[in-house]
Amino acid sequence: EVVERMQRQLQVLLDDTTRIAVSAGVEATQFTQTLQLHRSQLLQSAPVELLQSIVADLVADAERMRSTTTELAEQLEGSVREVRKLTEQLERAQQEALLDPLTGLLNRRGFERRLEGHPYDGQLQGGALLIADIDRFKSINDTHGHVLGDKVIRSVAQTLCSSIKGRDVAARLGGEEFAAYLPQTSLKGAAALAEQIRAAVASGRIRRGDEQLGAVTLSIGVATARAGESLEHLIARADAAMYAAKAAGRNRVSFADPES
């Protein structure tokens, strides 16, 4: 919708600028023809009255041309401002398209884009990926409603954001699933952070008025990137580890088989 609106605005902008430019072109052509006519008149002997008339015509034509040029310059200046404004709007829309509106974290597309442009030349090797999923989230929604469910998602997102640092990248992949990529982080370091996040979420309590939700827990899968491994495959391994954590009883951290 944003792109379509901008396309319409740009079309109107181009139409207006084209109209002014065409008008200026016509005026310039007429001015040139007038100058050529007066030149031919001046090459001939002419009485003072005719010279006065020619000078008066030249002054009028020059003023009309100046007015047209000024109008074109103002129109172009306005067009430049409008294009800058539309560019800023497009940049904001592009950024918003990469963010999850509920949590403010990157969405899956934003997460993939960010890692594609990672400062390590796109090489994921040497980094670790955490995939975290809220345990029994459907039951939370069914029992307490979507308003409280959204509050749970935001709370987990805040915990995730406060736990990472520097060049770490956090995202909400969708639903109740989150991810965090930790560049240049060993399995030991990633495991420690995953356990910190799990414990922080489990120890928190979420309230809505007098209603208090029981402990919210996470199942977290951890995988370290291998040489030449794609982001898609890394996510799949971390995701499998997360499901292994659920199968083992939930509210725990599980590790991907490096050879899987």
PDB file of C-alpha atoms in Angstrom:
ATOM      1  CA  GLU A   1       0.000   0.000   0.000  1.00  0.00           C
ATOM      2  CA  VAL A   2       2.835   2.385   0.849  1.00  0.00           C
ATOM      3  CA  VAL A   3       4.621   1.654  -2.428  1.00  0.00           C
ATOM      4  CA  GLU A   4       1.426   2.088  -4.458  1.00  0.00           C
ATOM      5  CA  ARG A   5       0.693   5.408  -2.751  1.00  0.00           C
ATOM      6  CA  MET A   6       4.218   6.603  -3.434  1.00  0.00           C
ATOM      7  CA  GLN A   7       3.964   5.526  -7.058  1.00  0.00           C
ATOM      8  CA  ARG A   8       0.840   7.671  -7.457  1.00  0.00           C
ATOM      9  CA  GLN A   9       2.509  10.635  -5.758  1.00  0.00           C
ATOM     10  CA  LEU A  10       5.595  10.282  -7.941  1.00  0.00           C
ATOM     11  CA  GLN A  11       3.419  10.097 -11.073  1.00  0.00           C
ATOM     12  CA  VAL A  12       1.665  13.348 -10.141  1.00  0.00           C
ATOM     13  CA  LEU A  13       5.045  14.902  -9.363  1.00  0.00           C
ATOM     14  CA  LEU A  14       6.483  13.836 -12.717  1.00  0.00           C
ATOM     15  CA  ASP A  15       3.384  15.015 -14.600  1.00  0.00           C
ATOM     16  CA  ASP A  16       3.569  18.472 -12.990  1.00  0.00           C
ATOM     17  CA  THR A  17       7.312  18.776 -13.596  1.00  0.00           C
ATOM     18  CA  THR A  18       6.922  17.619 -17.203  1.00  0.00           C
ATOM     19  CA  ARG A  19       4.161  20.162 -17.798  1.00  0.00           C
ATOM     20  CA  ILE A  20       6.304  23.019 -16.461  1.00  0.00           C
ATOM     21  CA  ALA A  21       9.352  21.797 -18.413  1.00  0.00           C
ATOM     22  CA  VAL A  22       7.361  21.579 -21.663  1.00  0.00           C
ATOM     23  CA  SER A  23       5.956  25.045 -21.072  1.00  0.00           C
ATOM     24  CA  ALA A  24       9.465  26.375 -20.423  1.00  0.00           C
ATOM     25  CA  GLY A  25      10.688  24.669 -23.591  1.00  0.00           C
ATOM     26  CA  VAL A  26       7.954  26.324 -25.653  1.00  0.00           C
ATOM     27  CA  GLU A  27       8.764  29.696 -24.110  1.00  0.00           C
ATOM     28  CA  ALA A  28      12.476  29.196 -24.822  1.00  0.00           C
ATOM     29  CA  THR A  29      11.757  28.335 -28.460  1.00  0.00           C
ATOM     30  CA  GLN A  30       9.565  31.399 -28.890  1.00  0.00           C
ATOM     31  CA  PHE A  31      12.198  33.571 -27.210  1.00  0.00           C
ATOM     32  CA  THR A  32      14.869  32.258 -29.580  1.00  0.00           C
ATOM     33  CA  GLN A  33      12.658  32.982 -32.582  1.00  0.00           C
ATOM     34  CA  THR A  34      11.978  36.478 -31.288  1.00  0.00           C
ATOM     35  CA  LEU A  35      15.696  37.144 -30.837  1.00  0.00           C
ATOM     36  CA  GLN A  36      16.398  35.960 -34.377  1.00  0.00           C
ATOM     37  CA  LEU A  37      13.667  38.236 -35.725  1.00  0.00           C
ATOM     38  CA  HIS A  38      15.000  41.263 -33.865  1.00  0.00           C
ATOM     39  CA  ARG A  39      18.531  40.426 -34.988  1.00  0.00           C
ATOM     40  CA  SER A  40      17.499  40.487 -38.605  1.00  0.00           C
ATOM     41  CA  GLN A  41      15.709  43.806 -38.027  1.00  0.00           C
ATOM     42  CA  LEU A  42      18.787  45.312 -36.383  1.00  0.00           C
ATOM     43  CA  LEU A  43      20.982  44.292 -39.320  1.00  0.00           C
ATOM     44  CA  GLN A  44      18.945  46.688 -41.434  1.00  0.00           C
ATOM     45  CA  SER A  45      18.780  50.443 -41.165  1.00  0.00           C
ATOM     46  CA  ALA A  46      15.851  51.291 -38.933  1.00  0.00           C
ATOM     47  CA  PRO A  47      14.366  54.508 -37.566  1.00  0.00           C
ATOM     48  CA  VAL A  48      14.666  55.348 -33.893  1.00  0.00           C
ATOM     49  CA  GLU A  49      10.988  54.536 -33.308  1.00  0.00           C
ATOM     50  CA  LEU A  50      11.519  50.955 -34.554  1.00  0.00           C
ATOM     51  CA  LEU A  51      14.628  50.541 -32.409  1.00  0.00           C
ATOM     52  CA  GLN A  52      12.660  51.694 -29.377  1.00  0.00           C
ATOM     53  CA  SER A  53       9.942  49.169 -30.216  1.00  0.00           C
ATOM     54  CA  ILE A  54      12.514  46.364 -30.615  1.00  0.00           C
ATOM     55  CA  VAL A  55      14.131  47.191 -27.282  1.00  0.00           C
ATOM     56  CA  ALA A  56      10.721  47.254 -25.574  1.00  0.00           C
ATOM     57  CA  ASP A  57       9.859  43.855 -27.088  1.00  0.00           C
ATOM     58  CA  LEU A  58      13.219  42.430 -25.983  1.00  0.00           C
ATOM     59  CA  VAL A  59      12.676  43.676 -22.423  1.00  0.00           C
ATOM     60  CA  ALA A  60       9.167  42.157 -22.315  1.00  0.00           C
ATOM     61  CA  ASP A  61      10.318  38.849 -23.822  1.00  0.00           C
ATOM     62  CA  ALA A  62      13.307  38.660 -21.469  1.00  0.00           C
ATOM     63  CA  GLU A  63      11.053  39.319 -18.456  1.00  0.00           C
ATOM     64  CA  ARG A  64       8.612  36.632 -19.591  1.00  0.00           C
ATOM     65  CA  MET A  65      11.504  34.199 -20.057  1.00  0.00           C
ATOM     66  CA  ARG A  66      12.890  35.090 -16.615  1.00  0.00           C
ATOM     67  CA  SER A  67       9.471  34.459 -15.053  1.00  0.00           C
ATOM     68  CA  THR A  68       9.189  31.089 -16.794  1.00  0.00           C
ATOM     69  CA  THR A  69      12.699  30.087 -15.725  1.00  0.00           C
ATOM     70  CA  THR A  70      11.985  31.137 -12.142  1.00  0.00           C
ATOM     71  CA  GLU A  71       8.781  29.110 -12.120  1.00  0.00           C
ATOM     72  CA  LEU A  72      10.638  26.075 -13.470  1.00  0.00           C
ATOM     73  CA  ALA A  73      13.411  26.452 -10.872  1.00  0.00           C
ATOM     74  CA  GLU A  74      10.844  26.710  -8.068  1.00  0.00           C
ATOM     75  CA  GLN A  75       8.977  23.694  -9.409  1.00  0.00           C
ATOM     76  CA  LEU A  76      12.181  21.659  -9.616  1.00  0.00           C
ATOM     77  CA  GLU A  77      13.185  22.723  -6.096  1.00  0.00           C
ATOM     78  CA  GLY A  78       9.782  21.646  -4.825  1.00  0.00           C
ATOM     79  CA  SER A  79      10.123  18.367  -6.722  1.00  0.00           C
ATOM     80  CA  VAL A  80      13.496  17.706  -5.111  1.00  0.00           C
ATOM     81  CA  ARG A  81      11.989  18.285  -1.651  1.00  0.00           C
ATOM     82  CA  GLU A  82       9.070  15.998  -2.460  1.00  0.00           C
ATOM     83  CA  VAL A  83      11.355  13.259  -3.782  1.00  0.00           C
ATOM     84  CA  ARG A  84      13.457  13.457  -0.602  1.00  0.00           C
ATOM     85  CA  LYS A  85      10.290  13.219   1.487  1.00  0.00           C
ATOM     86  CA  LEU A  86       9.053  10.208  -0.483  1.00  0.00           C
ATOM     87  CA  THR A  87      12.491   8.581  -0.229  1.00  0.00           C
ATOM     88  CA  GLU A  88      12.438   8.960   3.555  1.00  0.00           C
ATOM     89  CA  GLN A  89       8.929   7.492   3.686  1.00  0.00           C
ATOM     90  CA  LEU A  90      10.025   4.563   1.541  1.00  0.00           C
ATOM     91  CA  GLU A  91      13.063   3.936   3.747  1.00  0.00           C
ATOM     92  CA  ARG A  92      10.844   3.973   6.841  1.00  0.00           C
ATOM     93  CA  ALA A  93       8.378   1.610   5.177  1.00  0.00           C
ATOM     94  CA  GLN A  94      11.219  -0.700   4.204  1.00  0.00           C
ATOM     95  CA  GLN A  95      12.513  -0.747   7.772  1.00  0.00           C
ATOM     96  CA  GLU A  96       9.028  -1.337   9.166  1.00  0.00           C
ATOM     97  CA  ALA A  97       8.563  -4.253   6.761  1.00  0.00           C
ATOM     98  CA  LEU A  98      11.536  -5.945   8.432  1.00  0.00           C
ATOM     99  CA  LEU A  99      10.241  -5.473  11.995  1.00  0.00           C
ATOM    100  CA  ASP A 100       7.727  -7.382  14.064  1.00  0.00           C
ATOM    101  CA  PRO A 101       5.076  -4.810  15.049  1.00  0.00           C
ATOM    102  CA  LEU A 102       4.232  -6.466  18.382  1.00  0.00           C
ATOM    103  CA  THR A 103       7.752  -6.649  19.833  1.00  0.00           C
ATOM    104  CA  GLY A 104       9.837  -4.267  17.735  1.00  0.00           C
ATOM    105  CA  LEU A 105      12.294  -7.087  17.052  1.00  0.00           C
ATOM    106  CA  LEU A 106      13.340  -8.054  13.561  1.00  0.00           C
ATOM    107  CA  ASN A 107      10.914 -10.414  11.862  1.00  0.00           C
ATOM    108  CA  ARG A 108      12.150 -13.485   9.978  1.00  0.00           C
ATOM    109  CA  ARG A 109      12.785 -11.509   6.787  1.00  0.00           C
ATOM    110  CA  GLY A 110      14.634  -8.812   8.710  1.00  0.00           C
ATOM    111  CA  PHE A 111      16.658 -11.431  10.558  1.00  0.00           C
ATOM    112  CA  GLU A 112      17.733 -13.086   7.307  1.00  0.00           C
ATOM    113  CA  ARG A 113      18.533  -9.718   5.724  1.00  0.00           C
ATOM    114  CA  ARG A 114      20.617  -8.675   8.720  1.00  0.00           C
ATOM    115  CA  LEU A 115      22.648 -11.872   8.683  1.00  0.00           C
ATOM    116  CA  GLU A 116      23.119 -11.700   4.911  1.00  0.00           C
ATOM    117  CA  GLY A 117      24.817  -8.332   5.448  1.00  0.00           C
ATOM    118  CA  HIS A 118      26.740  -9.436   8.503  1.00  0.00           C
ATOM    119  CA  PRO A 119      30.160  -7.809   9.000  1.00  0.00           C
ATOM    120  CA  TYR A 120      31.894 -11.182   8.724  1.00  0.00           C
ATOM    121  CA  ASP A 121      31.465 -11.318   4.937  1.00  0.00           C
ATOM    122  CA  GLY A 122      28.355 -13.429   5.287  1.00  0.00           C
ATOM    123  CA  GLN A 123      30.299 -16.247   6.957  1.00  0.00           C
ATOM    124  CA  LEU A 124      28.320 -17.670   9.863  1.00  0.00           C
ATOM    125  CA  GLN A 125      31.132 -19.959  10.986  1.00  0.00           C
ATOM    126  CA  GLY A 126      32.273 -19.108  14.480  1.00  0.00           C
ATOM    127  CA  GLY A 127      28.837 -17.938  15.563  1.00  0.00           C
ATOM    128  CA  ALA A 128      25.992 -19.587  17.419  1.00  0.00           C
ATOM    129  CA  LEU A 129      22.232 -19.542  16.940  1.00  0.00           C
ATOM    130  CA  LEU A 130      19.576 -19.803  19.631  1.00  0.00           C
ATOM    131  CA  ILE A 131      16.004 -20.772  18.770  1.00  0.00           C
ATOM    132  CA  ALA A 132      13.580 -20.290  21.665  1.00  0.00           C
ATOM    133  CA  ASP A 133       9.916 -21.271  21.775  1.00  0.00           C
ATOM    134  CA  ILE A 134       7.395 -20.425  24.511  1.00  0.00           C
ATOM    135  CA  ASP A 135       6.144 -23.634  26.092  1.00  0.00           C
ATOM    136  CA  ARG A 136       2.404 -24.382  25.871  1.00  0.00           C
ATOM    137  CA  PHE A 137       1.689 -20.961  24.403  1.00  0.00           C
ATOM    138  CA  LYS A 138      -1.587 -22.069  22.797  1.00  0.00           C
ATOM    139  CA  SER A 139      -2.837 -23.031  26.232  1.00  0.00           C
ATOM    140  CA  ILE A 140      -1.922 -19.561  27.529  1.00  0.00           C
ATOM    141  CA  ASN A 141      -3.924 -17.947  24.734  1.00  0.00           C
ATOM    142  CA  ASP A 142      -6.883 -20.296  25.156  1.00  0.00           C
ATOM    143  CA  THR A 143      -6.993 -19.870  28.950  1.00  0.00           C
ATOM    144  CA  HIS A 144      -6.138 -16.180  29.392  1.00  0.00           C
ATOM    145  CA  GLY A 145      -6.887 -14.656  25.992  1.00  0.00           C
ATOM    146  CA  HIS A 146      -4.800 -13.062  23.268  1.00  0.00           C
ATOM    147  CA  VAL A 147      -4.249  -9.800  25.156  1.00  0.00           C
ATOM    148  CA  LEU A 148      -2.320 -11.600  27.868  1.00  0.00           C
ATOM    149  CA  GLY A 149      -0.729 -13.821  25.235  1.00  0.00           C
ATOM    150  CA  ASP A 150       0.631 -10.721  23.497  1.00  0.00           C
ATOM    151  CA  LYS A 151       1.934  -9.482  26.834  1.00  0.00           C
ATOM    152  CA  VAL A 152       3.810 -12.762  27.272  1.00  0.00           C
ATOM    153  CA  ILE A 153       5.378 -12.425  23.823  1.00  0.00           C
ATOM    154  CA  ARG A 154       6.477  -8.847  24.540  1.00  0.00           C
ATOM    155  CA  SER A 155       7.904  -9.882  27.906  1.00  0.00           C
ATOM    156  CA  VAL A 156       9.981 -12.675  26.349  1.00  0.00           C
ATOM    157  CA  ALA A 157      11.171 -10.248  23.648  1.00  0.00           C
ATOM    158  CA  GLN A 158      12.278  -7.746  26.313  1.00  0.00           C
ATOM    159  CA  THR A 159      14.175 -10.458  28.179  1.00  0.00           C
ATOM    160  CA  LEU A 160      15.869 -11.540  24.972  1.00  0.00           C
ATOM    161  CA  CYS A 161      16.859  -7.972  24.099  1.00  0.00           C
ATOM    162  CA  SER A 162      18.233  -7.257  27.554  1.00  0.00           C
ATOM    163  CA  SER A 163      20.308 -10.449  27.496  1.00  0.00           C
ATOM    164  CA  ILE A 164      22.148  -9.931  24.206  1.00  0.00           C
ATOM    165  CA  LYS A 165      24.693  -7.243  23.422  1.00  0.00           C
ATOM    166  CA  GLY A 166      26.956  -5.724  20.801  1.00  0.00           C
ATOM    167  CA  ARG A 167      26.588  -7.347  17.389  1.00  0.00           C
ATOM    168  CA  ASP A 168      24.150 -10.023  18.556  1.00  0.00           C
ATOM    169  CA  VAL A 169      20.955 -10.110  16.493  1.00  0.00           C
ATOM    170  CA  ALA A 170      17.529 -10.953  17.962  1.00  0.00           C
ATOM    171  CA  ALA A 171      14.312 -11.666  16.103  1.00  0.00           C
ATOM    172  CA  ARG A 172      10.798 -12.967  16.422  1.00  0.00           C
ATOM    173  CA  LEU A 173      10.575 -15.594  13.720  1.00  0.00           C
ATOM    174  CA  GLY A 174       6.828 -15.873  14.030  1.00  0.00           C
ATOM    175  CA  GLY A 175       4.174 -16.863  16.554  1.00  0.00           C
ATOM    176  CA  GLU A 176       5.883 -17.734  19.825  1.00  0.00           C
ATOM    177  CA  GLU A 177       9.270 -18.541  18.286  1.00  0.00           C
ATOM    178  CA  PHE A 178      12.316 -16.323  18.756  1.00  0.00           C
ATOM    179  CA  ALA A 179      15.917 -16.389  17.556  1.00  0.00           C
ATOM    180  CA  ALA A 180      19.219 -14.848  18.550  1.00  0.00           C
ATOM    181  CA  TYR A 181      22.404 -15.020  16.484  1.00  0.00           C
ATOM    182  CA  LEU A 182      25.634 -14.605  18.428  1.00  0.00           C
ATOM    183  CA  PRO A 183      28.659 -13.927  16.196  1.00  0.00           C
ATOM    184  CA  GLN A 184      32.044 -15.282  17.254  1.00  0.00           C
ATOM    185  CA  THR A 185      30.511 -17.167  20.173  1.00  0.00           C
ATOM    186  CA  SER A 186      31.489 -20.660  21.280  1.00  0.00           C
ATOM    187  CA  LEU A 187      29.031 -23.385  22.188  1.00  0.00           C
ATOM    188  CA  LYS A 188      29.934 -22.868  25.850  1.00  0.00           C
ATOM    189  CA  GLY A 189      29.225 -19.139  25.648  1.00  0.00           C
ATOM    190  CA  ALA A 190      25.970 -19.681  23.762  1.00  0.00           C
ATOM    191  CA  ALA A 191      24.882 -22.325  26.258  1.00  0.00           C
ATOM    192  CA  ALA A 192      25.497 -19.951  29.166  1.00  0.00           C
ATOM    193  CA  LEU A 193      23.452 -17.199  27.524  1.00  0.00           C
ATOM    194  CA  ALA A 194      20.642 -19.598  26.617  1.00  0.00           C
ATOM    195  CA  GLU A 195      20.445 -20.784  30.214  1.00  0.00           C
ATOM    196  CA  GLN A 196      20.451 -17.176  31.437  1.00  0.00           C
ATOM    197  CA  ILE A 197      17.521 -16.334  29.142  1.00  0.00           C
ATOM    198  CA  ARG A 198      15.615 -19.493  30.101  1.00  0.00           C
ATOM    199  CA  ALA A 199      16.049 -18.811  33.825  1.00  0.00           C
ATOM    200  CA  ALA A 200      15.103 -15.131  33.511  1.00  0.00           C
ATOM    201  CA  VAL A 201      11.861 -15.948  31.704  1.00  0.00           C
ATOM    202  CA  ALA A 202      10.979 -18.778  34.104  1.00  0.00           C
ATOM    203  CA  SER A 203      11.505 -16.568  37.162  1.00  0.00           C
ATOM    204  CA  GLY A 204       9.325 -13.756  35.884  1.00  0.00           C
ATOM    205  CA  ARG A 205       5.620 -13.316  36.586  1.00  0.00           C
ATOM    206  CA  ILE A 206       3.151 -11.591  34.302  1.00  0.00           C
ATOM    207  CA  ARG A 207       0.075  -9.848  35.664  1.00  0.00           C
ATOM    208  CA  ARG A 208      -3.015  -8.278  34.184  1.00  0.00           C
ATOM    209  CA  GLY A 209      -4.894  -6.472  36.881  1.00  0.00           C
ATOM    210  CA  ASP A 210      -5.556  -8.973  39.666  1.00  0.00           C
ATOM    211  CA  GLU A 211      -4.878 -11.887  37.344  1.00  0.00           C
ATOM    212  CA  GLN A 212      -1.424 -13.439  37.562  1.00  0.00           C
ATOM    213  CA  LEU A 213      -0.133 -15.900  35.049  1.00  0.00           C
ATOM    214  CA  GLY A 214       1.916 -18.840  36.261  1.00  0.00           C
ATOM    215  CA  ALA A 215       5.520 -19.265  35.237  1.00  0.00           C
ATOM    216  CA  VAL A 216       6.218 -18.870  31.535  1.00  0.00           C
ATOM    217  CA  THR A 217       8.949 -21.180  30.284  1.00  0.00           C
ATOM    218  CA  LEU A 218      11.066 -21.529  27.168  1.00  0.00           C
ATOM    219  CA  SER A 219      12.512 -24.476  25.323  1.00  0.00           C
ATOM    220  CA  ILE A 220      15.752 -23.379  23.653  1.00  0.00           C
ATOM    221  CA  GLY A 221      17.822 -25.051  20.965  1.00  0.00           C
ATOM    222  CA  VAL A 222      21.447 -24.063  20.396  1.00  0.00           C
ATOM    223  CA  ALA A 223      23.548 -24.721  17.304  1.00  0.00           C
ATOM    224  CA  THR A 224      26.994 -23.458  16.341  1.00  0.00           C
ATOM    225  CA  ALA A 225      27.598 -22.608  12.693  1.00  0.00           C
ATOM    226  CA  ARG A 226      29.859 -24.789  10.586  1.00  0.00           C
ATOM    227  CA  ALA A 227      32.091 -23.800   7.687  1.00  0.00           C
ATOM    228  CA  GLY A 228      30.067 -23.094   4.560  1.00  0.00           C
ATOM    229  CA  GLU A 229      26.757 -23.737   6.296  1.00  0.00           C
ATOM    230  CA  SER A 230      23.742 -21.798   5.064  1.00  0.00           C
ATOM    231  CA  LEU A 231      21.557 -19.817   7.433  1.00  0.00           C
ATOM    232  CA  GLU A 232      18.607 -22.010   6.487  1.00  0.00           C
ATOM    233  CA  HIS A 233      20.446 -25.173   7.527  1.00  0.00           C
ATOM    234  CA  LEU A 234      21.712 -23.570  10.740  1.00  0.00           C
ATOM    235  CA  ILE A 235      18.160 -22.544  11.677  1.00  0.00           C
ATOM    236  CA  ALA A 236      16.931 -26.077  10.928  1.00  0.00           C
ATOM    237  CA  ARG A 237      19.541 -27.611  13.269  1.00  0.00           C
ATOM    238  CA  ALA A 238      18.813 -25.140  16.064  1.00  0.00           C
ATOM    239  CA  ASP A 239      15.082 -25.695  15.548  1.00  0.00           C
ATOM    240  CA  ALA A 240      15.539 -29.470  15.833  1.00  0.00           C
ATOM    241  CA  ALA A 241      17.457 -28.946  19.076  1.00  0.00           C
ATOM    242  CA  MET A 242      14.628 -26.789  20.391  1.00  0.00           C
ATOM    243  CA  TYR A 243      12.085 -29.544  19.667  1.00  0.00           C
ATOM    244  CA  ALA A 244      14.394 -32.006  21.406  1.00  0.00           C
ATOM    245  CA  ALA A 245      14.235 -29.753  24.487  1.00  0.00           C
ATOM    246  CA  LYS A 246      10.441 -29.871  24.350  1.00  0.00           C
ATOM    247  CA  ALA A 247      10.463 -33.643  23.965  1.00  0.00           C
ATOM    248  CA  ALA A 248      12.750 -33.912  27.003  1.00  0.00           C
ATOM    249  CA  GLY A 249      10.252 -32.091  29.224  1.00  0.00           C
ATOM    250  CA  ARG A 250      10.347 -28.391  28.175  1.00  0.00           C
ATOM    251  CA  ASN A 251      11.869 -25.477  30.100  1.00  0.00           C
ATOM    252  CA  ARG A 252      15.394 -26.512  29.191  1.00  0.00           C
ATOM    253  CA  VAL A 253      18.254 -25.932  26.751  1.00  0.00           C
ATOM    254  CA  SER A 254      19.221 -28.549  24.174  1.00  0.00           C
ATOM    255  CA  PHE A 255      22.162 -28.649  21.730  1.00  0.00           C
ATOM    256  CA  ALA A 256      22.268 -29.578  18.056  1.00  0.00           C
ATOM    257  CA  ASP A 257      24.404 -32.455  16.898  1.00  0.00           C
ATOM    258  CA  PRO A 258      27.263 -30.713  15.054  1.00  0.00           C
ATOM    259  CA  GLU A 259      27.229 -33.461  12.455  1.00  0.00           C
ATOM    260  CA  SER A 260      23.489 -33.355  11.761  1.00  0.00           C
TER     261      SER A 260
END
